[in-house]
JSON list of C-alpha atoms in Angstrom, two decimals:
[
{"chain": "A", "resi": 1, "resn": "MET", "atom": "CA", "xyz": [129.92, 25.60, -68.04]},
{"chain": "A", "resi": 2, "resn": "MET", "atom": "CA", "xyz": [129.99, 28.37, -65.32]},
{"chain": "A", "resi": 3, "resn": "ILE", "atom": "CA", "xyz": [127.65, 31.05, -65.39]},
{"chain": "A", "resi": 4, "resn": "THR", "atom": "CA", "xyz": [128.29, 34.09, -62.82]},
{"chain": "A", "resi": 5, "resn": "LEU", "atom": "CA", "xyz": [125.35, 36.20, -61.35]},
{"chain": "A", "resi": 6, "resn": "ILE", "atom": "CA", "xyz": [125.42, 39.88, -60.63]},
{"chain": "A", "resi": 7, "resn": "LYS", "atom": "CA", "xyz": [122.93, 41.78, -59.09]},
{"chain": "A", "resi": 8, "resn": "ARG", "atom": "CA", "xyz": [123.74, 45.48, -58.04]},
{"chain": "A", "resi": 9, "resn": "LEU", "atom": "CA", "xyz": [121.46, 46.92, -54.89]},
{"chain": "A", "resi": 10, "resn": "LYS", "atom": "CA", "xyz": [121.26, 50.31, -53.82]},
{"chain": "A", "resi": 11, "resn": "GLY", "atom": "CA", "xyz": [122.72, 50.91, -49.88]},
{"chain": "A", "resi": 12, "resn": "THR", "atom": "CA", "xyz": [118.93, 51.64, -49.26]},
{"chain": "A", "resi": 13, "resn": "ASP", "atom": "CA", "xyz": [118.00, 48.09, -50.34]},
{"chain": "A", "resi": 14, "resn": "VAL", "atom": "CA", "xyz": [121.06, 46.46, -48.36]},
{"chain": "A", "resi": 15, "resn": "ILE", "atom": "CA", "xyz": [119.71, 47.89, -45.23]},
{"chain": "A", "resi": 16, "resn": "LYS", "atom": "CA", "xyz": [116.52, 47.02, -45.76]},
{"chain": "A", "resi": 17, "resn": "ASP", "atom": "CA", "xyz": [117.72, 43.21, -46.83]},
{"chain": "A", "resi": 18, "resn": "LEU", "atom": "CA", "xyz": [119.63, 43.54, -42.96]},
{"chain": "A", "resi": 19, "resn": "THR", "atom": "CA", "xyz": [116.69, 44.83, -41.18]},
{"chain": "A", "resi": 20, "resn": "GLN", "atom": "CA", "xyz": [114.63, 41.90, -42.46]},
{"chain": "A", "resi": 21, "resn": "LYS", "atom": "CA", "xyz": [117.42, 39.53, -41.57]},
{"chain": "A", "resi": 22, "resn": "TYR", "atom": "CA", "xyz": [118.65, 40.90, -38.06]},
{"chain": "A", "resi": 23, "resn": "GLY", "atom": "CA", "xyz": [115.62, 43.01, -37.13]},
{"chain": "A", "resi": 24, "resn": "SER", "atom": "CA", "xyz": [117.89, 46.21, -36.03]},
{"chain": "A", "resi": 25, "resn": "LYS", "atom": "CA", "xyz": [121.46, 47.58, -35.93]},
{"chain": "A", "resi": 26, "resn": "LYS", "atom": "CA", "xyz": [121.20, 47.05, -31.94]},
{"chain": "A", "resi": 27, "resn": "GLU", "atom": "CA", "xyz": [120.23, 43.84, -32.32]},
{"chain": "A", "resi": 28, "resn": "LEU", "atom": "CA", "xyz": [123.09, 42.53, -34.83]},
{"chain": "A", "resi": 29, "resn": "GLU", "atom": "CA", "xyz": [125.57, 44.63, -33.01]},
{"chain": "A", "resi": 30, "resn": "ARG", "atom": "CA", "xyz": [124.44, 42.13, -29.80]},
{"chain": "A", "resi": 31, "resn": "LEU", "atom": "CA", "xyz": [124.29, 39.04, -31.59]},
{"chain": "A", "resi": 32, "resn": "PHE", "atom": "CA", "xyz": [127.76, 39.74, -33.28]},
{"chain": "A", "resi": 33, "resn": "ASN", "atom": "CA", "xyz": [129.55, 40.85, -29.42]},
{"chain": "A", "resi": 34, "resn": "GLN", "atom": "CA", "xyz": [127.79, 37.33, -28.58]},
{"chain": "A", "resi": 35, "resn": "THR", "atom": "CA", "xyz": [129.26, 35.19, -31.31]},
{"chain": "A", "resi": 36, "resn": "SER", "atom": "CA", "xyz": [132.31, 37.19, -33.26]},
{"chain": "A", "resi": 37, "resn": "ASN", "atom": "CA", "xyz": [130.82, 36.11, -36.37]},
{"chain": "A", "resi": 38, "resn": "MET", "atom": "CA", "xyz": [132.76, 37.27, -39.21]},
{"chain": "A", "resi": 39, "resn": "GLU", "atom": "CA", "xyz": [129.77, 37.34, -41.48]},
{"chain": "A", "resi": 40, "resn": "MET", "atom": "CA", "xyz": [128.39, 39.62, -38.86]},
{"chain": "A", "resi": 41, "resn": "LEU", "atom": "CA", "xyz": [130.83, 41.81, -38.38]},
{"chain": "A", "resi": 42, "resn": "ILE", "atom": "CA", "xyz": [130.88, 42.61, -42.09]},
{"chain": "A", "resi": 43, "resn": "ASP", "atom": "CA", "xyz": [127.16, 42.64, -41.99]},
{"chain": "A", "resi": 44, "resn": "LEU", "atom": "CA", "xyz": [127.44, 45.61, -39.91]},
{"chain": "A", "resi": 45, "resn": "GLU", "atom": "CA", "xyz": [130.10, 47.25, -41.28]},
{"chain": "A", "resi": 46, "resn": "ASN", "atom": "CA", "xyz": [127.74, 47.85, -45.01]},
{"chain": "A", "resi": 47, "resn": "TRP", "atom": "CA", "xyz": [124.97, 48.86, -42.56]},
{"chain": "A", "resi": 48, "resn": "ASN", "atom": "CA", "xyz": [127.24, 51.66, -40.97]},
{"chain": "A", "resi": 49, "resn": "PHE", "atom": "CA", "xyz": [128.93, 52.36, -44.62]},
{"chain": "A", "resi": 50, "resn": "PHE", "atom": "CA", "xyz": [124.94, 52.54, -46.36]},
{"chain": "A", "resi": 51, "resn": "LEU", "atom": "CA", "xyz": [123.42, 54.09, -43.36]},
{"chain": "A", "resi": 52, "resn": "GLU", "atom": "CA", "xyz": [126.11, 57.43, -44.47]},
{"chain": "A", "resi": 53, "resn": "ASN", "atom": "CA", "xyz": [125.69, 56.77, -48.18]},
{"chain": "A", "resi": 54, "resn": "PRO", "atom": "CA", "xyz": [122.46, 55.54, -49.10]},
{"chain": "A", "resi": 55, "resn": "ASN", "atom": "CA", "xyz": [123.03, 55.88, -52.93]},
{"chain": "A", "resi": 56, "resn": "GLU", "atom": "CA", "xyz": [126.02, 53.75, -53.46]},
{"chain": "A", "resi": 57, "resn": "THR", "atom": "CA", "xyz": [125.72, 50.32, -54.99]},
{"chain": "A", "resi": 58, "resn": "ILE", "atom": "CA", "xyz": [127.07, 47.27, -54.16]},
{"chain": "A", "resi": 59, "resn": "GLU", "atom": "CA", "xyz": [127.44, 44.22, -56.56]},
{"chain": "A", "resi": 60, "resn": "LYS", "atom": "CA", "xyz": [126.73, 40.99, -55.37]},
{"chain": "A", "resi": 61, "resn": "GLY", "atom": "CA", "xyz": [128.17, 38.03, -57.17]},
{"chain": "A", "resi": 62, "resn": "GLU", "atom": "CA", "xyz": [127.43, 34.16, -57.16]},
{"chain": "A", "resi": 63, "resn": "ALA", "atom": "CA", "xyz": [128.99, 31.61, -59.55]},
{"chain": "A", "resi": 64, "resn": "LEU", "atom": "CA", "xyz": [127.21, 28.40, -60.65]},
{"chain": "A", "resi": 65, "resn": "VAL", "atom": "CA", "xyz": [128.97, 25.77, -62.34]},
{"chain": "A", "resi": 66, "resn": "THR", "atom": "CA", "xyz": [126.98, 22.80, -64.08]},
{"chain": "A", "resi": 67, "resn": "ASN", "atom": "CA", "xyz": [127.18, 20.79, -66.96]},
{"chain": "A", "resi": 68, "resn": "LYS", "atom": "CA", "xyz": [123.37, 20.33, -67.48]},
{"chain": "A", "resi": 69, "resn": "ILE", "atom": "CA", "xyz": [122.47, 23.74, -69.66]},
{"chain": "A", "resi": 70, "resn": "ASN", "atom": "CA", "xyz": [119.71, 22.81, -72.39]},
{"chain": "A", "resi": 71, "resn": "LEU", "atom": "CA", "xyz": [119.42, 25.99, -74.69]},
{"chain": "A", "resi": 72, "resn": "SER", "atom": "CA", "xyz": [116.68, 24.86, -76.54]}
]
C-alpha cells in the first residue's frame, strides 16, 4: 500500500525552516558556493522567492510504501 502525505507551508514557514537549518541566507550562500550542492541551490532559490512572496504556499509531499497496515 502506498500512502502519500502532503504538507502545505506558507512562505514565512519555509523561511523559518531554512533559517533553522542554515542560520542565515548569507550562510547558505557561503555553503553553496563551497560545495555546489543542488539541494542548497533549491533552498536558496526558495528562500529568495519566499522573501518576495511570503504569503504564497508550497506543497511538500512524501510517499510511504508499506505492506504492514493495521486499521483496527
